[in-house]
Coordinates of C-alpha atoms (C1' of nucleotides) in Angstrom, one line a residue:
Chain A
M311 CA -16.9 -7.5 14.8
A312 CA -13.3 -6.5 15.2
R313 CA -13.4 -5.6 18.8
S314 CA -16.7 -7.1 19.8
T315 CA -15.1 -10.0 21.5
D316 CA -13.3 -7.7 23.9
K317 CA -11.5 -9.0 26.9
K318 CA -14.0 -8.5 29.6
P319 CA -12.3 -8.5 33.0
D320 CA -14.3 -11.0 35.0
G321 CA -15.0 -9.0 38.1
A322 CA -16.5 -11.9 40.0
A323 CA -13.5 -14.1 39.6
A324 CA -11.2 -11.2 40.6
A325 CA -13.2 -10.6 43.8
E326 CA -13.1 -14.3 44.6
S327 CA -9.3 -14.6 44.4
L328 CA -9.0 -11.6 46.6
G329 CA -11.5 -13.0 49.1
S330 CA -9.6 -16.3 49.6
P331 CA -6.2 -15.3 50.8
G332 CA -5.5 -18.8 51.9
V333 CA -4.8 -19.9 48.4
E334 CA -2.1 -17.3 48.0
P335 CA 1.4 -18.9 47.8
P336 CA 3.9 -18.0 50.5
V337 CA 5.9 -15.0 49.9
V338 CA 8.6 -16.2 47.6
E339 CA 9.9 -12.8 46.8
P340 CA 8.4 -9.4 47.5
P341 CA 6.9 -7.8 44.5
V342 CA 9.6 -5.7 43.0
V343 CA 8.5 -2.2 43.6
E344 CA 9.4 -0.5 40.4
P345 CA 10.6 2.9 40.9
P346 CA 8.0 5.1 39.5
V347 CA 9.0 5.6 35.9
V348 CA 9.6 9.2 35.6
E349 CA 8.1 9.6 32.2
P350 CA 9.3 12.8 30.6
P351 CA 6.0 14.5 30.5
V352 CA 5.1 14.3 26.9
V353 CA 3.6 17.7 26.5
E354 CA 0.7 17.1 24.3
P355 CA -0.6 20.2 22.5
P356 CA -4.0 21.1 23.9
V357 CA -6.5 18.8 22.2
V358 CA -8.6 20.9 19.9
E359 CA -11.7 18.9 19.5
M360 CA -12.6 18.8 15.8
P361 CA -14.9 16.5 14.0
V362 CA -12.9 13.3 13.5
V363 CA -13.0 11.8 10.1
E364 CA -11.6 8.4 9.9
P365 CA -12.6 4.9 8.9
P366 CA -15.1 3.4 11.4
W367 CA -13.2 0.2 11.6
W368 CA -10.1 1.8 13.2
T369 CA -10.2 0.9 16.8
K370 CA -11.4 3.7 19.0
P371 CA -9.4 4.2 22.2
K372 CA -12.4 3.7 24.4
P373 CA -13.3 7.3 25.3
S374 CA -10.5 7.9 27.7
R375 CA -11.7 9.7 30.8
R376 CA -8.7 8.6 32.8
R377 CA -5.1 9.5 33.3
Q378 CA -3.0 10.2 30.3
P379 CA -1.3 7.0 29.7
M380 CA -0.7 5.6 26.2
S381 CA -2.5 7.6 23.7
R382 CA -2.9 6.2 20.2
D383 CA -1.3 9.3 18.9
A384 CA 1.9 8.7 21.0
I385 CA 2.0 5.1 19.7
V386 CA 1.8 6.3 16.1
K387 CA 4.5 8.9 16.6
A388 CA 6.8 6.4 18.2
A389 CA 6.2 3.9 15.4
L390 CA 7.0 6.5 12.8
T391 CA 10.3 7.3 14.6
I392 CA 11.3 3.7 14.5
V393 CA 10.4 3.5 10.8
D394 CA 12.4 6.6 10.0
E395 CA 15.4 5.6 12.0
E396 CA 15.6 1.9 11.5
G397 CA 13.3 1.1 8.6
I398 CA 10.1 -0.7 8.3
D399 CA 11.4 -4.1 9.2
A400 CA 12.5 -2.8 12.6
L401 CA 8.9 -1.9 13.4
T402 CA 7.8 -4.8 15.5
V403 CA 5.2 -4.7 18.2
R404 CA 7.9 -5.6 20.8
R405 CA 10.3 -3.0 19.6
L406 CA 7.5 -0.4 19.7
G407 CA 6.6 -1.4 23.2
E408 CA 10.2 -1.0 24.2
A409 CA 10.3 2.5 22.8
L410 CA 7.2 3.3 24.9
N411 CA 8.4 1.5 28.0
T412 CA 5.7 -1.1 27.9
G413 CA 5.0 -4.5 26.5
S414 CA 3.3 -5.8 23.4
A415 CA 0.1 -6.8 25.2
T416 CA -0.4 -3.2 26.3
L417 CA -0.2 -1.9 22.8
Y418 CA -2.7 -4.4 21.6
W419 CA -5.3 -2.8 23.9
H420 CA -5.0 0.3 21.7
I421 CA -4.2 -0.7 18.2
G422 CA -6.2 -3.8 17.2
S423 CA -3.6 -5.1 14.8
K424 CA -0.3 -4.2 13.3
N425 CA -1.9 -3.6 10.0
E426 CA -4.2 -1.1 11.5
L427 CA -1.2 0.7 13.2
A428 CA 0.6 0.7 9.8
E429 CA -2.3 2.5 8.2
M430 CA -2.4 5.0 11.0
V431 CA 1.3 5.7 10.6
Y432 CA 0.9 6.1 6.9
D433 CA -1.9 8.5 7.3
H434 CA 0.0 10.5 9.9
V435 CA 2.7 11.1 7.3
M436 CA 0.2 12.2 4.8
G437 CA -0.7 14.9 7.2
E438 CA 2.7 16.4 6.7
L439 CA 1.9 17.2 3.0
E440 CA 1.3 20.9 2.5
L441 CA -1.3 21.6 -0.2
P442 CA -1.8 25.0 -1.8
E443 CA -5.2 26.5 -2.6
P444 CA -6.5 24.6 -5.7
D445 CA -5.9 26.6 -8.8
P446 CA -7.5 24.7 -11.6
A447 CA -6.2 27.1 -14.2
N448 CA -2.7 25.8 -13.4
W449 CA -3.8 22.2 -12.9
Q450 CA -0.9 20.6 -14.7
H451 CA 1.7 22.5 -12.7
Q452 CA -0.1 22.0 -9.4
I453 CA -0.5 18.2 -9.9
K454 CA 3.1 17.9 -10.9
A455 CA 4.3 19.9 -7.9
M456 CA 2.1 17.9 -5.5
A457 CA 3.3 14.6 -6.9
F458 CA 7.0 15.6 -6.4
D459 CA 6.3 16.8 -2.9
L460 CA 4.6 13.6 -2.1
Y461 CA 7.3 11.6 -3.7
R462 CA 9.9 13.3 -1.6
L463 CA 7.8 13.1 1.5
L464 CA 7.5 9.4 1.2
L465 CA 11.2 9.0 0.5
R466 CA 12.0 11.0 3.6
H467 CA 10.3 8.3 5.6
K468 CA 12.3 5.5 4.1
D469 CA 10.4 2.4 3.2
L470 CA 7.2 3.5 4.8
V471 CA 5.4 3.2 1.5
R472 CA 5.5 -0.6 1.8
L473 CA 2.8 -0.2 4.4
S474 CA 0.1 1.0 2.0
L475 CA 0.6 -0.5 -1.3
G476 CA -2.6 -2.2 -2.2
H477 CA -4.8 0.0 0.0
L478 CA -7.5 2.4 -0.8
P479 CA -6.9 5.8 0.8
T480 CA -9.1 5.7 3.9
G481 CA -7.3 7.7 6.6
P482 CA -8.4 11.3 7.2
N483 CA -5.2 12.9 6.0
T484 CA -5.0 10.6 3.0
L485 CA -8.6 11.6 2.1
R486 CA -7.6 15.2 2.4
V487 CA -4.9 14.7 -0.2
A488 CA -7.3 12.8 -2.4
E489 CA -9.9 15.5 -2.1
W490 CA -7.4 18.2 -3.1
N491 CA -6.4 16.3 -6.2
V492 CA -9.9 15.6 -7.3
A493 CA -10.8 19.3 -6.7
V494 CA -8.0 20.5 -8.9
L495 CA -8.8 18.0 -11.7
R496 CA -12.5 18.5 -11.6
G497 CA -12.1 22.2 -11.4
A498 CA -10.1 22.0 -14.6
G499 CA -13.1 20.6 -16.3
I500 CA -11.9 17.1 -16.7
P501 CA -14.7 14.6 -16.8
D502 CA -15.4 12.7 -13.6
Q503 CA -14.7 9.3 -15.1
V504 CA -11.3 10.5 -16.4
V505 CA -10.5 12.0 -13.1
S506 CA -11.3 8.7 -11.4
Y507 CA -9.1 6.7 -13.7
F508 CA -6.3 9.2 -13.7
G509 CA -6.2 9.4 -9.9
D510 CA -6.0 5.7 -9.8
V511 CA -3.1 5.6 -12.3
M512 CA -1.2 8.4 -10.5
S513 CA -1.4 6.9 -7.1
R514 CA -0.2 3.6 -8.5
Y515 CA 2.7 5.2 -10.3
L516 CA 3.7 7.2 -7.3
D517 CA 3.6 4.3 -4.8
A518 CA 5.5 2.1 -7.2
S519 CA 8.2 4.7 -7.8
V520 CA 8.8 5.4 -4.2
L521 CA 8.9 1.7 -3.6
E522 CA 11.5 1.1 -6.3
S523 CA 13.7 3.9 -4.9
T524 CA 13.6 2.5 -1.4
T525 CA 13.5 -1.2 -1.6
Q526 CA 17.0 -2.6 -1.8
T527 CA 16.7 -6.3 -1.4
G528 CA 18.6 -8.6 -3.7
P529 CA 22.2 -8.8 -4.4
P530 CA 24.5 -5.7 -4.2
M531 CA 24.5 -3.3 -7.1
E532 CA 28.0 -4.0 -8.3
M533 CA 27.3 -7.7 -8.5
V534 CA 24.3 -7.0 -10.6
G535 CA 26.3 -4.8 -12.9
E536 CA 29.0 -7.3 -13.3
Y537 CA 26.4 -10.0 -14.1
F538 CA 24.7 -7.8 -16.7
R539 CA 28.0 -7.1 -18.4
S540 CA 28.7 -10.8 -18.6
L541 CA 25.5 -11.6 -20.5
P542 CA 26.0 -13.3 -23.8
P543 CA 26.0 -10.6 -26.5
D544 CA 24.3 -12.8 -29.1
R545 CA 21.2 -13.2 -26.9
F546 CA 21.0 -9.9 -25.2
P547 CA 22.5 -7.3 -27.7
N548 CA 20.0 -4.6 -26.9
M549 CA 20.2 -5.0 -23.1
L550 CA 24.0 -4.7 -23.4
A551 CA 23.7 -1.7 -25.6
L552 CA 21.4 -0.1 -23.0
M553 CA 23.8 -0.6 -20.1
P554 CA 25.5 2.8 -20.3
T555 CA 22.2 4.5 -19.9
A556 CA 21.1 2.3 -17.0
M557 CA 23.0 4.2 -14.4
V558 CA 22.3 7.6 -15.7
G559 CA 19.7 9.8 -14.0
S560 CA 18.6 10.0 -10.4
D561 CA 15.6 8.3 -9.1
E562 CA 13.8 11.6 -9.0
E563 CA 14.6 12.3 -12.6
R564 CA 13.2 9.0 -13.6
F565 CA 10.1 9.6 -11.5
G566 CA 9.7 13.0 -13.2
F567 CA 10.0 11.5 -16.6
G568 CA 7.1 9.1 -16.0
L569 CA 5.1 11.8 -14.4
D570 CA 5.6 14.0 -17.4
L571 CA 4.5 11.1 -19.7
L572 CA 1.3 10.7 -17.8
L573 CA 0.5 14.4 -17.9
R574 CA 1.3 14.7 -21.5
G575 CA -0.8 11.6 -22.2
L576 CA -3.7 13.1 -20.3
A577 CA -3.5 16.4 -22.1
D578 CA -3.4 14.5 -25.4
Y579 CA -6.3 12.3 -24.3
L580 CA -8.4 15.4 -23.4
A581 CA -7.6 17.2 -26.7
N582 CA -8.1 14.2 -29.0
S583 CA -10.5 12.3 -26.8
Chain B
M1276 CA 29.4 -15.0 0.2
A1277 CA 25.9 -16.4 0.2
R1278 CA 26.9 -20.0 0.1
S1279 CA 30.5 -19.8 0.8
T1280 CA 30.1 -20.9 4.4
D1281 CA 28.4 -24.1 3.3
K1282 CA 27.7 -26.9 5.6
K1283 CA 30.7 -29.0 5.1
P1284 CA 30.0 -32.5 6.3
D1285 CA 33.0 -33.1 8.6
G1286 CA 34.3 -36.3 7.3
A1287 CA 36.9 -36.7 10.1
A1288 CA 34.3 -36.3 12.8
A1289 CA 32.0 -38.7 11.1
A1290 CA 34.7 -41.3 10.7
E1291 CA 35.6 -40.9 14.4
S1292 CA 32.1 -41.5 15.6
L1293 CA 31.9 -44.5 13.4
G1294 CA 35.3 -45.8 14.6
S1295 CA 34.4 -45.6 18.3
P1296 CA 31.4 -47.8 18.7
G1297 CA 31.7 -47.8 22.5
V1298 CA 30.3 -44.4 22.6
E1299 CA 27.1 -45.4 20.9
P1300 CA 24.1 -45.4 23.3
P1301 CA 22.4 -48.8 24.0
V1302 CA 19.7 -49.5 21.6
V1303 CA 16.8 -47.6 22.9
E1304 CA 14.5 -48.3 20.1
P1305 CA 15.2 -49.9 16.8
P1306 CA 15.4 -47.4 14.0
V1307 CA 11.9 -47.1 12.6
V1308 CA 12.2 -48.6 9.2
E1309 CA 10.1 -46.3 7.1
P1310 CA 8.2 -48.1 4.4
P1311 CA 9.8 -47.0 1.2
V1312 CA 7.8 -44.0 0.2
V1313 CA 6.4 -44.9 -3.1
E1314 CA 6.9 -41.6 -4.8
P1315 CA 4.7 -41.2 -7.8
P1316 CA 7.4 -41.0 -10.4
V1317 CA 7.4 -37.4 -11.3
V1318 CA 8.1 -37.8 -15.0
E1319 CA 10.5 -35.1 -15.8
P1320 CA 10.8 -34.1 -19.4
P1321 CA 14.2 -35.1 -20.8
V1322 CA 16.6 -32.5 -19.7
V1323 CA 17.8 -30.6 -22.8
E1324 CA 21.1 -29.1 -21.8
M1325 CA 21.2 -25.5 -23.0
P1326 CA 23.5 -22.7 -21.9
V1327 CA 22.1 -21.5 -18.6
V1328 CA 21.8 -17.7 -18.2
E1329 CA 21.0 -16.8 -14.6
P1330 CA 22.4 -14.6 -11.8
P1331 CA 25.6 -16.0 -10.4
W1332 CA 24.3 -15.7 -6.8
W1333 CA 21.5 -18.1 -7.3
T1334 CA 22.5 -21.2 -5.5
K1335 CA 23.7 -23.9 -7.9
P1336 CA 22.4 -27.3 -7.1
K1337 CA 25.8 -28.7 -6.6
P1338 CA 26.4 -30.5 -10.0
S1339 CA 24.1 -33.4 -9.3
R1340 CA 25.5 -36.6 -10.6
R1341 CA 23.3 -38.7 -8.3
R1342 CA 19.9 -40.0 -8.2
Q1343 CA 17.0 -37.8 -9.1
P1344 CA 15.8 -36.5 -5.8
M1345 CA 14.6 -33.0 -5.3
S1346 CA 15.5 -30.9 -8.3
R1347 CA 15.4 -27.1 -7.9
D1348 CA 12.9 -27.1 -10.8
A1349 CA 10.5 -29.4 -8.9
I1350 CA 10.7 -27.1 -5.9
V1351 CA 9.9 -24.0 -8.0
K1352 CA 7.0 -25.7 -9.6
A1353 CA 5.6 -26.9 -6.3
A1354 CA 6.0 -23.4 -4.9
L1355 CA 4.1 -21.9 -7.9
T1356 CA 1.3 -24.4 -7.4
I1357 CA 0.9 -23.3 -3.8
V1358 CA 1.0 -19.6 -4.7
D1359 CA -1.6 -20.2 -7.4
E1360 CA -4.0 -22.2 -5.3
E1361 CA -3.6 -20.6 -1.9
G1362 CA -1.9 -17.3 -2.4
I1363 CA 1.5 -15.9 -1.5
D1364 CA 1.0 -16.0 2.2
A1365 CA 0.5 -19.7 2.1
L1366 CA 4.0 -20.2 0.6
T1367 CA 6.0 -21.1 3.7
V1368 CA 9.0 -23.3 3.7
R1369 CA 7.2 -25.8 5.8
R1370 CA 4.1 -25.9 3.6
L1371 CA 6.4 -26.3 0.6
G1372 CA 8.2 -29.2 2.3
E1373 CA 4.9 -30.8 3.0
A1374 CA 3.9 -30.6 -0.7
L1375 CA 7.2 -32.2 -1.6
N1376 CA 7.0 -34.9 1.1
T1377 CA 10.0 -33.5 2.9
G1378 CA 11.0 -31.1 5.6
S1379 CA 12.2 -27.5 5.6
A1380 CA 15.8 -28.4 6.2
T1381 CA 16.0 -30.4 3.0
L1382 CA 14.7 -27.5 1.0
Y1383 CA 17.3 -25.2 2.4
W1384 CA 20.0 -27.4 0.9
H1385 CA 18.7 -26.4 -2.5
I1386 CA 17.4 -22.9 -2.2
G1387 CA 19.6 -20.8 0.0
S1388 CA 16.8 -18.5 1.2
K1389 CA 13.1 -17.9 0.7
N1390 CA 13.8 -14.7 -1.2
E1391 CA 15.9 -16.6 -3.6
L1392 CA 13.1 -19.1 -4.1
A1393 CA 10.7 -16.3 -4.7
E1394 CA 12.8 -14.8 -7.4
M1395 CA 13.0 -18.2 -9.1
V1396 CA 9.3 -18.6 -9.0
Y1397 CA 8.7 -15.2 -10.4
D1398 CA 11.2 -15.8 -13.2
H1399 CA 9.6 -19.2 -13.9
V1400 CA 6.3 -17.4 -14.5
M1401 CA 7.9 -14.9 -16.8
G1402 CA 8.9 -17.9 -18.9
E1403 CA 5.2 -18.4 -19.7
L1404 CA 5.0 -15.1 -21.6
E1405 CA 4.9 -15.6 -25.3
L1406 CA 6.6 -12.9 -27.4
P1407 CA 6.2 -12.3 -31.1
E1408 CA 9.0 -11.4 -33.4
P1409 CA 9.9 -7.8 -32.7
D1410 CA 8.3 -5.5 -35.3
P1411 CA 9.5 -2.0 -34.6
A1412 CA 7.2 -0.5 -37.2
N1413 CA 4.3 -1.4 -35.0
W1414 CA 6.1 -0.7 -31.8
Q1415 CA 3.2 1.0 -30.0
H1416 CA 0.8 -1.9 -30.8
Q1417 CA 3.4 -4.5 -29.8
I1418 CA 4.3 -2.9 -26.5
K1419 CA 0.7 -2.4 -25.6
A1420 CA -0.2 -6.0 -26.4
M1421 CA 2.8 -7.3 -24.5
A1422 CA 1.9 -5.2 -21.5
F1423 CA -1.7 -6.6 -21.5
D1424 CA -0.4 -10.1 -21.8
L1425 CA 2.0 -9.7 -19.0
Y1426 CA -0.7 -8.0 -16.9
R1427 CA -3.1 -10.9 -17.4
L1428 CA -0.3 -13.5 -16.9
L1429 CA 0.6 -12.0 -13.5
L1430 CA -3.0 -11.8 -12.5
R1431 CA -3.5 -15.4 -13.3
H1432 CA -0.9 -16.2 -10.7
K1433 CA -2.7 -14.3 -7.9
D1434 CA -0.5 -12.2 -5.7
L1435 CA 2.7 -13.5 -7.1
V1436 CA 3.7 -10.0 -8.1
R1437 CA 4.4 -9.2 -4.5
L1438 CA 7.5 -11.3 -4.7
S1439 CA 9.3 -9.0 -7.1
L1440 CA 8.4 -5.5 -6.4
G1441 CA 11.6 -3.6 -5.7
H1442 CA 13.7 -6.0 -7.7
L1443 CA 15.7 -5.6 -10.9
P1444 CA 14.9 -8.2 -13.5
T1445 CA 17.8 -10.7 -13.2
G1446 CA 16.3 -14.1 -13.9
P1447 CA 16.9 -15.6 -17.4
N1448 CA 13.2 -15.4 -18.4
T1449 CA 12.8 -11.9 -17.0
L1450 CA 15.8 -10.9 -18.9
R1451 CA 14.4 -12.4 -22.1
V1452 CA 11.3 -10.2 -21.7
A1453 CA 13.3 -7.1 -21.0
E1454 CA 15.5 -7.8 -24.1
W1455 CA 12.4 -8.1 -26.2
N1456 CA 11.1 -4.8 -25.1
V1457 CA 14.3 -3.0 -25.5
A1458 CA 14.7 -4.5 -29.0
V1459 CA 11.3 -3.2 -30.1
L1460 CA 11.8 0.3 -28.7
R1461 CA 15.4 0.7 -29.9
G1462 CA 14.3 -0.7 -33.3
A1463 CA 11.8 2.0 -33.5
G1464 CA 14.6 4.5 -33.3
I1465 CA 13.9 5.7 -29.8
P1466 CA 17.0 7.1 -28.1
D1467 CA 18.7 4.7 -25.7
Q1468 CA 18.2 7.0 -22.7
V1469 CA 14.5 7.4 -23.4
V1470 CA 14.2 3.6 -23.7
S1471 CA 15.9 3.2 -20.4
Y1472 CA 13.6 5.6 -18.7
F1473 CA 10.5 4.3 -20.3
G1474 CA 11.2 0.7 -19.5
D1475 CA 11.6 1.7 -15.9
V1476 CA 8.3 3.6 -15.9
M1477 CA 6.5 0.8 -17.6
S1478 CA 7.7 -2.0 -15.3
R1479 CA 6.8 0.1 -12.3
Y1480 CA 3.3 0.9 -13.6
L1481 CA 2.7 -2.7 -14.5
D1482 CA 3.8 -4.1 -11.2
A1483 CA 1.8 -1.5 -9.3
S1484 CA -1.3 -2.2 -11.4
V1485 CA -1.2 -5.9 -10.8
L1486 CA -0.5 -5.4 -7.2
E1487 CA -3.6 -3.2 -6.8
S1488 CA -5.8 -5.7 -8.5
T1489 CA -4.7 -8.5 -6.3
T1490 CA -4.0 -7.2 -2.9
Q1491 CA -7.1 -7.2 -0.9
T1492 CA -6.2 -6.4 2.6
G1493 CA -8.1 -3.9 4.6
P1494 CA -11.8 -3.8 5.4
P1495 CA -14.4 -5.3 3.1
M1496 CA -15.4 -3.3 0.0
E1497 CA -18.9 -2.6 1.1
M1498 CA -17.7 -1.2 4.4
V1499 CA -15.4 1.2 2.6
G1500 CA -18.2 2.3 0.3
E1501 CA -20.5 3.0 3.2
Y1502 CA -17.8 4.9 4.9
F1503 CA -17.1 7.0 1.8
R1504 CA -20.7 7.9 1.4
S1505 CA -20.8 9.0 5.1
L1506 CA -18.1 11.6 4.6
P1507 CA -19.1 15.2 5.5
P1508 CA -20.1 16.8 2.2
D1509 CA -18.7 20.2 3.2
R1510 CA -15.2 18.9 3.5
F1511 CA -15.2 16.2 0.7
P1512 CA -17.5 17.6 -1.9
N1513 CA -15.4 16.4 -4.9
M1514 CA -14.7 13.0 -3.5
L1515 CA -18.4 12.5 -3.0
A1516 CA -19.1 13.7 -6.5
L1517 CA -16.7 11.2 -7.8
M1518 CA -18.2 8.3 -6.0
P1519 CA -20.4 7.1 -8.9
T1520 CA -17.4 6.8 -11.1
A1521 CA -15.3 4.9 -8.6
M1522 CA -16.9 1.6 -9.2
V1523 CA -17.1 1.9 -13.0
G1524 CA -14.6 0.1 -15.1
S1525 CA -12.8 -3.2 -14.6
D1526 CA -9.3 -3.4 -13.4
E1527 CA -8.2 -4.2 -16.9
E1528 CA -9.8 -1.1 -18.3
R1529 CA -8.2 1.1 -15.7
F1530 CA -4.8 -0.5 -16.4
G1531 CA -5.4 0.1 -20.1
F1532 CA -6.2 3.7 -19.5
G1533 CA -2.9 4.3 -17.8
L1534 CA -1.0 2.3 -20.4
D1535 CA -2.6 4.4 -23.1
L1536 CA -1.5 7.6 -21.3
L1537 CA 2.0 6.5 -21.0
L1538 CA 2.2 5.6 -24.7
R1539 CA 0.5 8.8 -25.8
G1540 CA 2.9 10.7 -23.6
L1541 CA 5.9 8.9 -25.0
A1542 CA 4.7 9.6 -28.6
D1543 CA 4.2 13.3 -27.7
Y1544 CA 7.6 13.4 -26.0
L1545 CA 9.3 12.0 -29.1
A1546 CA 7.5 14.4 -31.4
N1547 CA 7.8 17.6 -29.5
S1548 CA 11.2 17.3 -27.8
Chain C
dG885 C1' -16.6 1.8 50.4
dT886 C1' -18.1 -1.0 46.4
dC887 C1' -18.3 -1.9 41.8
dG888 C1' -17.9 -2.0 36.9
dT889 C1' -15.0 -0.1 33.5
dT890 C1' -10.5 0.9 31.6
dA891 C1' -6.0 -0.2 31.2
dT892 C1' -1.3 -2.7 32.1
dC893 C1' 1.6 -6.6 32.0
dG894 C1' 4.0 -11.2 32.3
dA895 C1' 3.4 -15.5 30.3
dT896 C1' 2.4 -17.9 26.6
dC897 C1' 0.7 -19.7 21.9
dG898 C1' 1.4 -21.1 17.2
dA899 C1' 3.9 -20.2 13.1
dC900 C1' 7.6 -18.4 10.8
dG901 C1' 12.6 -18.5 8.5
dA902 C1' 16.7 -20.5 9.2
dT903 C1' 20.5 -23.6 11.2
dC904 C1' 22.7 -27.6 13.3
dG905 C1' 24.5 -32.1 13.4
dA906 C1' 23.8 -37.0 12.8
dG907 C1' 23.7 -40.0 9.3
dA908 C1' 22.0 -42.2 4.9
dA909 C1' 22.8 -42.6 -0.2
dC910 C1' 25.8 -42.6 -3.7
dG911 C1' 30.1 -42.4 -7.0
dA912 C1' 35.0 -42.9 -7.3
dC913 C1' 39.0 -45.3 -6.4
dC914 C1' 42.0 -48.9 -4.9
Chain D
dG167 C1' 34.1 -55.4 -2.8
dG168 C1' 35.5 -52.5 0.8
dT169 C1' 36.5 -47.6 2.1
dC170 C1' 36.3 -42.8 1.6
dG171 C1' 34.7 -38.3 0.7
dT172 C1' 31.0 -35.9 -1.3
dT173 C1' 26.1 -35.1 -1.7
dC174 C1' 21.8 -34.9 0.2
dT175 C1' 18.0 -35.9 3.9
dC176 C1' 15.8 -35.0 8.2
dG177 C1' 14.4 -34.4 13.1
dA178 C1' 15.4 -31.2 16.5
dT179 C1' 15.9 -26.7 17.7
dC180 C1' 16.9 -21.6 17.7
dG181 C1' 15.3 -16.9 17.9
dT182 C1' 11.6 -13.9 16.5
dC183 C1' 7.3 -12.7 15.0
dG184 C1' 2.1 -11.2 15.7
dA185 C1' -1.3 -12.0 18.8
dT186 C1' -4.0 -13.6 23.0
dC187 C1' -4.9 -15.0 27.8
dG188 C1' -5.9 -14.2 32.5
dA189 C1' -4.6 -11.8 36.6
dT190 C1' -4.6 -7.4 38.5
dA191 C1' -3.9 -2.6 39.1
dA192 C1' -5.9 2.2 38.5
dC193 C1' -9.7 4.9 38.3
dG194 C1' -14.6 7.2 38.1
dA195 C1' -19.4 6.8 39.4
dC196 C1' -22.6 5.9 42.7

DNA sequence: GTCGTTATCGATCGACGATCGAGAACGACC
DNA sequence: GGTCGTTCTCGATCGTCGATCGATAACGAC
């Protein structure tokens, strides 16, 4: 449905307008002959054809048997560069077109929608995650290490995580990560239903943690601190008592603490059912 | 800074334009006398003055000693109604103005920015949460019950949670909930630093869980299921094996599972470290 | 050559958050 | 009771966003 109503160039109409030159307006100004844009030849690595695994609703780039113009991959990479350097809010279709020396209309031939692009960018980043061979005997250590790697990876790409919050993992690289996790946990003998639940919980916690570490809307930190200190002590005694601990610990430490709780909880759950 | 550059009606200029009638354009059309809009008298409950606790950067409604026009409270309530009935995306300043029989410019006199409004709406909802007297002896039970209540409360208001994801709790009602939690945990003898970390983790997990239960972007569920079943078995054996368990369990059960893990983990942490 | 497909691109749409300036409504004060 | 400054309303408008349209160029197949 998504692309079924494609823009079909009306060949007949085009031919007609060409065949009736009398209608053409007098030459107001000669068409500005753009100097051929000397594109730095983006040296694409030789395309190794390998069975593509990706959601069927992602717009296919119409099997390109033509020149090498505006590959979907180049779009995704350019988008990721913008996100990394200027943040997610700077990623607009216009800005992306600018980075690729084209306009927004051109991009929409390739990407379907901005949400779709966002999922592709997210999945592209997931491809950067290195995964060791699953070793179920060390499942706790492996899961923990993977979670930290993923946490840092997402942080490295600024607020990219905002792209994917309520989404199921459907991209090929995201699926690869999911498969690895499930392999480790199932290999460790954890019941399928528990694996399913636990994976759910972990991905939520991870996304939310990254989000909290990156999002920085709201008033500046010092203003918040001052406000907190000004709270009436009779109504917020415990919050005030907790203030000194509020600034202690890096984001990563706090993330690690929660991760530790989840794994301890899982171990306890498995032991005591 | 936020409101320091307020629109200051330039009294001098106003007086000048009044004092030089010659400049007035000829009567082009008589000012359309709007029939007095018979506002259904929004019966506000008698305002009980009580010490206000709220962030200093929230725009104050300029101590209103005038008629009762467009209170900030009425705006927040109308906004919440829109969110509840039509979702967060329907909450635009124009739509809100429509609901209040006014325009967007009027609203901006009261609210400063849409983000500010969003925080107020979120905090308003937090005011709906009922909290029992803290009973530290039953801290695990109390925290669990509170988390479930809050989870259901946020779900009841659709995708409202998207308003507050990366934010610190700064509204008065949100602070009240935070104070309650800290009171319970500290009362149970849990060290301050642990309380601080745990509160962090809990709020992340809660927000992320609500978010996942509400957000429904992406392709329709059945399409995703079909896609998952079509994955190549040699590359995704474990994901495929897990499929039967993927649809089992309500959102609330899954939320409860993670909540249980966190509490078990905390208990284990306190006991063994 | 011609023809249909694939792709590019300027112009444009409707909606968004936010701002401006004119002026109306109101309390305070003389 | 007039006048004055403050408080609030409101239509008009700005710049930007995601997305679409129609014209047209580039290309492969026949």
